XYZ file of C-alpha atoms in Angstrom:
677
model
C -15.481 -27.172 2.052
C -14.023 -28.645 -1.437
C -12.804 -26.281 -3.898
C -15.009 -24.772 -6.988
C -13.368 -26.967 -10.251
C -13.468 -24.075 -12.283
C -10.787 -22.798 -10.395
C -8.579 -25.929 -10.664
C -6.199 -24.199 -13.304
C -5.003 -21.857 -10.934
C -4.096 -25.098 -8.566
C -1.605 -26.081 -11.543
C 2.368 -26.406 -10.985
C 4.435 -23.877 -13.099
C 8.088 -25.196 -14.286
C 10.241 -21.785 -13.754
C 13.802 -23.125 -14.957
C 15.503 -25.817 -12.607
C 12.605 -24.666 -9.892
C 8.685 -25.573 -9.787
C 5.758 -23.278 -8.274
C 3.586 -25.750 -6.698
C 0.200 -23.298 -8.064
C -0.134 -20.425 -10.129
C -0.555 -17.802 -6.805
C 2.826 -15.303 -7.323
C 3.450 -12.836 -4.888
C 5.527 -10.394 -6.652
C 8.466 -8.444 -5.123
C 6.706 -5.220 -2.842
C 8.261 -2.817 -0.116
C 7.520 -3.313 3.659
C 9.006 -0.731 5.085
C 11.245 -2.932 7.168
C 13.525 -4.515 4.943
C 16.984 -4.879 6.423
C 16.205 -2.870 9.750
C 13.552 -5.442 10.355
C 14.352 -9.244 9.277
C 12.688 -10.746 11.765
C 9.428 -8.892 10.868
C 10.001 -9.246 7.515
C 10.460 -12.803 7.650
C 7.518 -13.647 9.572
C 5.451 -11.893 7.362
C 6.504 -13.120 4.336
C 6.530 -16.460 6.159
C 2.537 -15.731 6.742
C 1.907 -15.413 3.152
C 3.679 -18.711 2.101
C 1.778 -20.444 4.883
C -1.466 -18.958 2.909
C -0.615 -20.665 0.131
C 1.278 -18.445 -2.182
C 3.733 -20.297 -4.284
C 6.205 -18.033 -4.713
C 6.854 -15.108 -2.094
C 9.724 -12.466 -2.780
C 11.441 -10.244 -1.113
C 11.456 -6.156 -1.651
C 13.411 -4.247 -3.798
C 16.975 -5.165 -2.365
C 20.118 -3.282 -2.994
C 23.450 -5.189 -4.403
C 26.008 -2.692 -3.351
C 26.820 0.283 -1.201
C 26.468 2.462 -4.215
C 22.767 1.729 -4.446
C 21.662 3.329 -1.390
C 18.278 4.369 -0.916
C 17.720 6.035 2.395
C 15.927 6.963 3.621
C 13.518 4.571 1.822
C 14.415 1.121 4.117
C 14.958 -1.713 1.444
C 16.472 -5.180 1.778
C 20.186 -5.509 1.622
C 22.860 -8.122 0.266
C 25.834 -6.107 0.250
C 28.253 -8.418 1.914
C 28.529 -11.776 3.968
C 26.971 -10.540 6.848
C 23.360 -9.631 5.415
C 22.852 -13.294 4.071
C 21.972 -14.255 7.412
C 19.196 -11.826 7.466
C 17.738 -12.611 4.387
C 17.827 -16.688 5.117
C 15.708 -15.748 8.091
C 12.811 -15.176 5.743
C 13.668 -17.884 3.349
C 13.362 -20.587 6.076
C 10.133 -18.946 6.923
C 9.085 -19.319 3.191
C 10.261 -22.899 2.863
C 8.794 -24.277 6.064
C 5.443 -23.970 3.862
C 6.624 -25.763 0.773
C 6.943 -22.305 -1.230
C 9.512 -20.669 -2.984
C 11.327 -17.608 -2.238
C 12.442 -15.226 -4.358
C 15.204 -11.826 -4.374
C 14.478 -8.814 -6.189
C 18.338 -7.566 -6.772
C 18.346 -4.082 -7.399
C 21.144 -1.143 -8.009
C 19.458 2.576 -7.994
C 21.627 4.289 -10.493
C 21.023 7.451 -10.624
C 17.659 6.890 -8.271
C 19.575 6.235 -5.439
C 21.186 9.424 -3.937
C 23.825 7.649 -1.588
C 22.514 9.635 1.591
C 23.919 6.759 4.287
C 26.812 5.674 2.268
C 27.874 9.289 1.149
C 29.243 7.949 -2.346
C 28.220 9.619 -5.618
C 25.413 8.248 -7.431
C 26.137 5.976 -10.443
C 24.133 6.580 -13.708
C 25.015 5.558 -17.414
C 25.148 9.699 -17.599
C 25.703 12.351 -15.370
C 22.535 13.687 -14.428
C 19.965 14.557 -11.653
C 20.175 12.205 -8.878
C 18.156 10.935 -6.280
C 14.270 10.807 -5.960
C 13.487 13.213 -3.365
C 14.437 16.759 -5.424
C 18.115 16.299 -3.999
C 20.697 19.123 -5.418
C 23.006 16.282 -6.460
C 23.972 14.540 -9.957
C 25.148 11.334 -10.552
C 28.817 10.351 -11.784
C 28.920 9.312 -15.683
C 29.820 5.724 -14.984
C 33.276 4.680 -16.612
C 33.917 1.157 -18.942
C 35.435 0.306 -15.314
C 32.193 1.306 -13.365
C 30.272 -0.665 -15.258
C 32.570 -3.860 -15.489
C 32.166 -3.449 -11.337
C 28.154 -3.520 -11.579
C 28.362 -6.563 -13.660
C 30.537 -8.026 -10.951
C 28.545 -6.660 -8.024
C 25.224 -8.568 -9.625
C 27.199 -11.467 -9.947
C 28.343 -11.427 -6.554
C 24.851 -10.465 -4.856
C 23.439 -13.768 -6.605
C 25.627 -16.476 -5.138
C 25.061 -14.468 -2.056
C 21.617 -14.570 -2.395
C 21.956 -18.001 -3.321
C 23.950 -19.200 -0.376
C 21.227 -17.526 1.765
C 18.959 -20.321 -0.054
C 16.688 -18.252 -2.257
C 14.999 -20.216 -5.252
C 14.485 -17.225 -7.657
C 16.596 -14.808 -8.280
C 15.425 -11.439 -9.465
C 17.157 -8.799 -12.069
C 15.485 -5.432 -11.390
C 15.150 -4.401 -14.957
C 12.567 -1.257 -15.178
C 11.078 1.428 -12.706
C 13.778 4.127 -13.633
C 16.464 2.031 -11.480
C 19.956 1.370 -13.227
C 18.871 -1.001 -15.450
C 15.897 0.726 -16.702
C 18.218 4.012 -17.026
C 20.667 1.963 -19.609
C 17.652 0.518 -21.643
C 16.186 4.313 -21.999
C 15.895 6.371 -25.076
C 17.540 9.130 -23.282
C 20.423 7.578 -22.434
C 23.422 9.848 -23.628
C 26.125 7.218 -24.196
C 28.030 7.427 -27.168
C 29.759 3.832 -26.570
C 28.805 0.021 -26.456
C 26.373 0.908 -24.157
C 24.417 3.598 -25.649
C 22.716 4.909 -28.834
C 21.304 1.605 -30.575
C 18.864 -0.583 -29.147
C 21.359 -3.552 -29.401
C 23.917 -1.419 -27.199
C 21.194 -0.044 -24.978
C 20.537 -3.303 -23.864
C 23.517 -4.653 -23.469
C 24.216 -4.240 -19.608
C 20.687 -6.303 -18.784
C 22.094 -8.758 -21.129
C 25.332 -9.127 -19.222
C 23.566 -9.233 -16.153
C 21.077 -12.022 -17.007
C 24.023 -14.172 -18.680
C 26.210 -13.725 -16.284
C 23.519 -14.495 -13.142
C 22.723 -17.008 -14.857
C 26.137 -18.576 -15.522
C 26.654 -18.113 -11.403
C 23.576 -19.359 -10.257
C 21.104 -21.129 -12.926
C 22.054 -24.523 -12.301
C 19.913 -24.407 -9.286
C 17.962 -21.226 -9.050
C 15.554 -19.466 -11.728
C 16.725 -16.565 -13.160
C 14.052 -13.726 -12.987
C 13.941 -10.403 -15.145
C 11.574 -7.427 -13.804
C 10.936 -5.506 -16.875
C 8.968 -3.097 -18.208
C 6.463 -3.648 -21.053
C 5.956 0.187 -21.670
C 9.183 1.996 -21.155
C 7.103 5.169 -21.403
C 5.152 6.668 -18.567
C 1.923 7.091 -19.615
C 0.801 5.178 -21.983
C -0.718 1.297 -21.532
C 0.850 0.505 -25.175
C 4.146 -0.960 -26.073
C 6.929 0.736 -27.518
C 9.173 -0.503 -30.766
C 11.927 -0.325 -27.991
C 9.915 -2.319 -25.426
C 9.178 -5.115 -28.140
C 12.926 -4.844 -29.606
C 14.597 -5.038 -26.458
C 12.580 -8.274 -25.507
C 13.015 -10.127 -28.850
C 16.932 -9.639 -28.221
C 16.440 -11.312 -24.437
C 13.346 -13.437 -24.705
C 14.855 -17.038 -23.767
C 17.815 -15.744 -21.341
C 15.866 -15.766 -17.940
C 13.873 -18.565 -16.365
C 10.891 -16.088 -15.615
C 9.383 -12.687 -17.050
C 7.846 -10.171 -14.182
C 5.786 -7.897 -16.196
C 5.748 -4.446 -15.658
C 4.261 -1.239 -16.398
C 7.047 1.876 -17.043
C 5.135 4.516 -14.842
C 4.758 3.054 -11.336
C 2.142 5.291 -10.034
C 0.011 3.762 -12.562
C 1.019 0.355 -12.081
C 0.358 0.465 -8.319
C -2.412 3.137 -8.742
C -5.368 3.159 -6.372
C -8.997 1.953 -6.882
C -10.273 5.587 -7.580
C -8.756 5.634 -11.041
C -7.293 2.323 -11.894
C -9.351 -0.895 -11.554
C -8.819 -4.299 -11.182
C -6.864 -6.203 -14.413
C -6.747 -2.832 -16.301
C -3.162 -3.600 -17.699
C -3.425 -6.541 -20.312
C -3.524 -4.750 -23.008
C 0.165 -3.606 -21.945
C 1.424 -7.093 -20.997
C -1.000 -9.120 -23.476
C 1.844 -9.048 -26.465
C 4.728 -10.419 -24.128
C 3.636 -13.961 -24.244
C 3.781 -13.407 -27.912
C 7.826 -12.788 -27.763
C 8.614 -14.944 -25.066
C 8.477 -18.706 -24.244
C 9.183 -18.282 -20.650
C 6.353 -18.408 -18.067
C 5.158 -14.709 -17.490
C 3.648 -13.152 -14.539
C 2.012 -9.810 -13.961
C 0.032 -7.866 -11.726
C -3.803 -6.235 -11.783
C -4.440 -6.016 -8.320
C -6.419 -9.231 -8.891
C -9.290 -9.647 -6.557
C -11.624 -11.824 -8.156
C -10.759 -15.500 -8.903
C -12.820 -15.855 -11.858
C -10.736 -12.732 -13.490
C -7.471 -14.888 -12.414
C -8.887 -17.740 -14.361
C -9.688 -15.898 -16.963
C -6.491 -14.094 -18.038
C -4.316 -17.548 -17.396
C -7.225 -19.585 -19.933
C -7.051 -16.271 -22.724
C -2.578 -16.778 -22.596
C -1.958 -13.425 -20.899
C -0.056 -14.576 -17.808
C 1.385 -17.826 -16.274
C 1.174 -16.600 -13.032
C -0.935 -14.626 -10.778
C 0.839 -11.527 -9.662
C -0.055 -10.243 -6.415
C 1.090 -7.360 -4.376
C -1.574 -5.606 -2.266
C -4.379 -8.214 -2.793
C -1.484 -10.463 -0.714
C -1.384 -8.086 1.864
C -5.068 -7.689 2.190
C -5.425 -11.316 2.461
C -2.315 -13.373 2.774
C -4.772 -16.496 2.820
C -6.487 -15.770 -0.544
C -4.925 -18.967 -2.275
C -6.379 -21.241 0.963
C -9.584 -19.940 0.349
C -10.140 -20.449 -2.982
C -8.541 -23.741 -2.664
C -11.141 -24.712 0.394
C -14.064 -22.975 -1.639
C -14.197 -19.949 0.618
C -14.087 -17.351 -1.878
C -16.699 -15.626 0.294
C -14.263 -15.174 3.019
C -11.197 -13.469 1.017
C -10.615 -10.160 2.088
C -10.343 -8.195 -0.796
C -7.530 -5.275 -1.479
C -9.856 -1.903 -1.625
C -6.613 -0.357 -3.340
C -6.541 2.572 -0.910
C -2.486 2.291 -1.057
C -2.324 2.746 2.705
C 0.034 -0.214 1.861
C 2.747 1.799 0.140
C 2.128 5.033 2.487
C 4.066 3.206 5.009
C 7.181 2.367 3.189
C 7.042 6.256 1.725
C 7.543 7.479 5.362
C 9.741 4.183 6.249
C 7.544 2.707 8.462
C 6.451 -0.881 8.650
C 3.778 -1.922 6.272
C 0.090 -1.434 7.244
C -3.421 -2.357 5.806
C -6.846 -1.212 5.994
C -8.450 -4.412 5.548
C -5.925 -6.412 7.436
C -4.906 -4.563 10.865
C -2.139 -7.912 11.723
C -0.179 -6.929 8.493
C 3.334 -5.495 9.574
C 2.582 -7.414 13.262
C 3.211 -10.702 12.620
C 6.449 -11.141 14.573
C 6.429 -7.722 16.839
C 3.213 -8.697 18.131
C 2.709 -12.357 16.988
C -0.493 -11.433 15.383
C -1.879 -14.300 12.829
C -4.652 -13.057 10.334
C -6.711 -15.795 10.473
C -5.846 -16.924 14.133
C -6.775 -15.396 17.421
C -6.147 -16.755 21.233
C -9.670 -17.918 22.143
C -11.345 -15.901 25.133
C -9.748 -15.344 28.573
C -13.316 -14.964 30.665
C -17.090 -15.041 30.155
C -17.600 -11.125 30.117
C -20.085 -9.347 27.717
C -19.168 -6.483 25.710
C -21.291 -4.161 24.401
C -19.342 -2.192 21.309
C -21.727 1.191 20.462
C -20.936 2.263 16.606
C -21.055 -0.197 13.399
C -18.342 2.170 11.260
C -14.908 0.182 10.931
C -13.758 0.409 14.329
C -16.706 -1.207 15.640
C -17.202 -3.709 13.332
C -13.643 -4.924 13.048
C -13.992 -5.127 17.142
C -17.040 -6.981 16.820
C -15.638 -9.641 14.374
C -12.317 -10.157 16.252
C -14.682 -10.555 19.467
C -16.614 -12.645 18.286
C -13.880 -15.040 16.816
C -12.362 -15.222 20.046
C -15.889 -16.282 21.544
C -17.434 -13.412 23.273
C -20.569 -12.429 23.819
C -20.969 -9.350 21.718
C -23.653 -7.043 21.308
C -23.149 -4.104 18.330
C -25.881 -1.086 18.875
C -25.805 1.102 16.006
C -27.515 3.956 15.588
C -28.519 4.257 12.039
C -30.248 1.287 9.600
C -26.908 0.073 8.318
C -23.783 -0.742 9.327
C -20.337 0.626 7.781
C -20.292 4.544 9.321
C -17.733 6.800 7.504
C -17.399 3.582 4.947
C -20.816 3.516 3.743
C -20.882 7.138 3.441
C -17.529 7.528 1.862
C -17.704 4.438 -0.661
C -20.165 6.466 -2.314
C -18.293 9.397 -2.888
C -16.577 9.277 -6.793
C -14.196 6.634 -7.117
C -14.117 5.185 -3.631
C -16.961 2.406 -4.390
C -14.120 -0.351 -3.695
C -13.483 0.903 -0.023
C -17.100 -0.456 0.882
C -15.230 -3.614 0.994
C -14.243 -2.573 4.746
C -17.739 -2.950 5.736
C -18.878 -5.712 3.409
C -16.129 -8.041 4.695
C -17.034 -7.692 8.215
C -20.563 -7.694 7.995
C -20.233 -11.013 5.897
C -18.308 -12.250 8.758
C -20.845 -10.678 11.554
C -23.094 -13.245 9.862
C -21.567 -16.223 10.617
C -21.146 -15.625 14.485
C -23.919 -16.514 16.263
C -22.316 -14.946 19.624
C -22.749 -11.723 18.312
C -25.842 -9.666 18.082
C -26.322 -6.402 15.866
C -29.218 -3.968 16.879
C -29.555 -1.833 14.033
C -31.965 1.971 14.086
C -30.615 1.604 18.231
C -28.949 5.032 19.079
C -28.273 4.753 22.573
C -27.877 7.047 25.824
C -26.200 6.606 28.732
C -29.419 5.471 30.618
C -29.311 2.897 28.041
C -25.869 1.744 28.084
C -26.022 1.187 31.549
C -29.564 -0.218 31.376
C -27.881 -2.769 29.078
C -25.531 -4.090 31.841
C -22.335 -5.193 29.688
C -19.309 -6.125 31.102
C -17.100 -4.043 29.089
C -18.387 -1.079 26.778
C -16.552 0.125 23.787
C -17.362 3.382 22.156
C -16.779 3.640 18.498
C -19.498 6.556 17.548
C -16.962 8.125 15.229
C -15.903 11.586 14.681
C -17.836 14.445 12.692
C -15.734 17.436 10.403
C -15.557 20.704 12.073
C -17.546 23.403 10.259
C -15.537 26.145 12.013
C -12.356 26.078 9.922
C -10.012 24.768 12.629
C -7.379 22.821 11.540
C -3.369 23.188 10.691
C -3.401 26.451 9.167
C -5.875 27.812 12.012
C -5.854 27.030 15.749
C -9.054 28.841 16.187
C -12.685 29.668 14.222
C -12.119 31.209 10.910
C -13.883 34.849 11.231
C -17.000 34.958 10.101
C -17.481 31.560 9.235
C -20.721 31.724 11.728
C -21.945 34.306 9.150
C -21.377 32.308 5.748
C -23.320 29.310 4.475
C -20.496 27.045 5.653
C -21.361 23.182 5.342
C -18.885 19.700 5.750
C -18.158 16.996 4.006
C -20.530 14.992 6.044
C -23.248 17.246 5.055
C -22.594 16.947 1.545
C -22.519 12.659 2.525
C -25.758 13.343 3.802
C -27.085 14.648 0.350
C -27.023 18.376 0.966
C -25.987 20.581 -2.198
C -24.583 23.772 -1.716
C -25.365 26.575 -4.062
C -22.451 27.846 -5.965
C -20.075 28.619 -6.775
C -18.808 26.834 -3.968
C -15.219 27.006 -2.238
C -13.902 23.969 -0.917
C -11.354 24.688 1.798
C -8.761 21.672 2.017
C -6.344 21.590 5.071
C -7.080 18.277 5.316
C -4.316 17.359 2.330
C -5.875 13.299 1.648
C -9.074 12.672 -0.418
C -11.684 14.065 0.996
C -11.069 17.500 -0.245
C -10.569 16.366 -4.147
C -13.583 14.010 -3.745
C -16.152 16.431 -2.409
C -14.664 18.884 -4.978
C -15.212 16.121 -7.912
C -18.894 15.633 -6.737
C -20.058 18.699 -6.482
C -18.753 19.530 -9.810
C -20.373 16.837 -11.004
C -24.108 18.145 -9.826
C -22.714 21.391 -12.044
C -21.971 23.472 -9.938
C -18.810 26.013 -9.889
C -16.192 25.029 -7.557
C -12.990 26.334 -6.431
C -10.624 24.215 -4.340
C -8.167 26.359 -1.877
C -5.518 24.811 0.300
C -2.504 26.043 1.699
C -0.269 23.837 0.231
C 1.443 23.853 -3.140
C 0.022 20.880 -4.296
C -4.104 19.491 -4.270
C -3.917 16.657 -1.959
C -0.602 16.569 -1.184
C -0.577 13.724 1.044
C -2.002 11.512 -1.802
C 1.795 11.290 -2.941
C 1.970 9.060 -0.103
C -0.562 6.695 -1.923
C 0.942 7.247 -5.022
C -1.741 8.927 -6.836
C -1.271 12.477 -6.232
C -0.845 13.199 -9.442
C -3.678 11.741 -10.470
C -5.464 13.757 -7.985
C -4.291 17.211 -9.283
C -4.904 16.079 -13.004
C -8.408 15.225 -12.431
C -9.060 18.291 -10.323
C -8.152 20.410 -13.541
C -9.918 18.029 -15.926
C -12.958 19.001 -14.137
C -12.651 22.416 -14.484
C -12.327 23.032 -11.287
C -10.435 26.036 -9.888
C -7.330 25.974 -7.983
C -6.360 28.248 -5.663
C -3.032 26.755 -4.327
C -0.127 28.189 -1.383
C -3.761 29.952 0.021
C -5.476 30.203 2.981
C -9.046 31.210 4.058
C -8.608 34.706 6.026
C -12.119 35.136 6.878
C -15.405 34.603 5.524
C -18.587 36.564 5.327
C -21.636 36.185 3.260
C -21.293 35.346 -0.332
C -17.458 36.219 0.138
C -14.191 34.842 1.266
C -11.006 36.790 2.017
C -8.117 34.136 1.000
C -4.797 34.972 1.914
C -1.098 33.803 0.388
C 0.132 31.302 2.574
C 3.567 32.694 2.156
C 3.192 36.649 2.123
C 0.342 36.726 3.789
C -1.415 39.449 1.029
C -5.371 39.323 0.866
C -7.728 39.664 -1.593
C -11.588 38.909 -1.570
C -13.261 36.352 -4.248
C -17.361 35.914 -4.608
C -18.726 32.607 -3.657
C -22.144 31.232 -2.034
C -20.769 28.324 0.123
C -18.164 26.872 1.719
C -17.639 23.165 2.507
C -14.880 23.166 5.210
C -12.230 20.268 5.040
C -9.943 20.826 7.637
C -10.167 18.684 10.814
C -12.765 16.208 12.822
C -14.307 16.305 16.414
C -14.845 13.186 18.045
C -18.404 11.800 19.140
C -17.527 11.115 22.477
C -19.998 12.783 24.829
C -21.130 9.278 25.693
C -17.662 8.395 26.857
C -17.675 11.362 29.412
C -20.759 10.537 30.848
C -19.818 7.406 31.682
C -16.064 7.381 31.941
C -16.414 7.147 35.989
C -19.099 4.788 35.791
C -18.531 1.792 34.027
C -15.650 -0.278 32.081
C -15.716 1.661 28.800
C -12.645 2.751 26.524
C -13.300 4.815 23.411
C -11.788 3.282 20.137
C -10.993 4.435 16.497
C -12.219 7.931 15.520
C -14.239 8.546 18.536
C -10.742 8.573 20.310
C -8.693 10.229 17.772
C -9.802 10.698 14.250
C -7.513 9.246 11.646
C -7.371 6.757 8.574
C -9.823 4.106 8.041
C -6.627 1.906 8.758
C -6.183 3.358 12.084
C -9.934 2.708 12.702
C -9.983 -0.387 11.785
C -6.194 -1.344 13.368
C -7.987 0.275 16.847
C -11.062 -1.902 16.845
C -8.861 -5.173 16.321
C -6.269 -4.201 19.100
C -9.481 -3.637 21.145
C -10.148 -7.073 20.731
C -6.695 -8.531 21.056
C -5.965 -7.177 24.361
C -9.468 -7.905 25.980
C -8.447 -9.349 29.633
C -5.214 -8.431 29.475
C -3.504 -7.588 32.397
C -2.412 -3.653 31.543
C 1.204 -2.967 32.292
C 3.877 -0.600 31.191
C 5.729 -2.608 29.313
C 6.875 -2.097 25.915
C 3.549 -3.844 23.930
C 5.798 -5.029 21.075
C 8.802 -6.805 19.999
C 11.484 -4.253 18.816
C 14.206 -5.422 16.601
C 18.460 -4.248 17.478
C 17.262 -2.984 20.617
C 19.566 -4.387 23.674
C 19.542 -3.114 26.750
C 22.079 -1.321 28.907
C 24.343 -3.510 31.765
C 22.863 -2.371 35.195
C 25.302 -0.094 36.689
């Protein structure tokens, strides 16, 4: 199909100093959880994006020196000559598809605890160091230290050019070293502190010296916060004044926000293109190209922000993860095939646990090298076997789409009248509407696959599965929330649960409205407890959220939203009982116990919603396991994230007709076999 002419502006080239981006699609630097530890994986992942049409593909934050060691988080590194080849792997993959490769040079300053290098942190002044609450402080940098940092940046830029990079970034925001100097909190009394001109001095020197070293062949970009504050979408006088000083020095401005959790906020709290008011002023100050993010998924929104002069390049991290081929699909008039980012931030959670990146929408993310998976290509079928998939939730839908694309004859049976499973139910909860994209995209793809038959309102029993006669059966029947309270805190049912008015999230999502006051008991620690509490509070009920943890929805720290979740609970007037577990239940009351001392107290409640753990819906499997070729996938096998369910469905389809073996099913980097003894 031909490109829609109204999107032509997105495919105009943009001059960035000495290099030219072939279009306006720009993958900004983003973490991968792989970095210097997995250079082949990073290279292939970034290369697939270049193949998908992104004009510029950047690294994650790349440490310039061993005094900027962010362990346990995994960064890219360009410390010395040995790192050049590892980074060049990515450059080669990106260049193979006529895209520009960028590297984001970073020094963490006081934010880097240097656990691996074991050296003192460096900072503009002596301050608490690290990002995990470590009981350490940075050393106040001397003039000699500042000279060293300037030299390290210059040397790193030269190594980056040697690796082949086209764009060299100076990372000047997000509370890392250069941003620490810019901060109004800068306590220095010399020429690097105090006045606005003094605080911007080091960043100016680094930009100038980088441009002098590599600017003849490489573009110099600066990542800069349009809002130096952490909680507002407006520029401060400092932010504008500093930009006026620096405006003409780099070749590109990558405009960020001072608050990273807002910049990459989840869709529950931050919607597409939410930062226009925060960044629009930048184009009034600078004459160089400007790129910024906004979790852009709509081509029409992209066109609007370009035409209105807000930005020059469409900056994307998460949308490029969800669909590496987003630019190509717009170029080919296939906008309906874009896998839109749902804003769940599961991608970011991988980095937070030092694990390769994954994506709810794109199960191939992070598997490009180690499994050889491609987001747009899948091997054709290896046999004429037929497949019956029981259950049309995220695992079943993904399996049906992937098997259908391989060419297998597939029947998908869904017990309800709509496809989507848990995604359908959960996306109706407060703030989670965009999660419906997981089902919407897959349903759209199924409609294009004539070899996949869908049967709604078709709950199957064992006899019907046998009668159907498929060669293989995938059971994707999901799971149910447990009512008795078994979870992380309780390995057996909570005493008295069966005498109380107990509901589960499944009941609430099905429309049940408990009587109040209602206690929501959260041992799941992700989103479910808080969104159920919010929904019930929205009906006017008095709600008490009880959790054994010290914070509401503790795991959402991994998705950069715990602060937002906790604040929302307070703003909605939901009573919080932290560090507290349910000891027992009875009609109209609950006995609560302190997680530390075990001391108990009694409160009056009319209803309890248990958000503890789930039970696989797998009875059909146990009836048929010894009789036919049947396998459980997704929550039916092991309840987890929507992302893990989608991945399970995709893995099932990829492994269809493969010969089982005991070999490690994916490649590993840096693993060497010992010689035979």
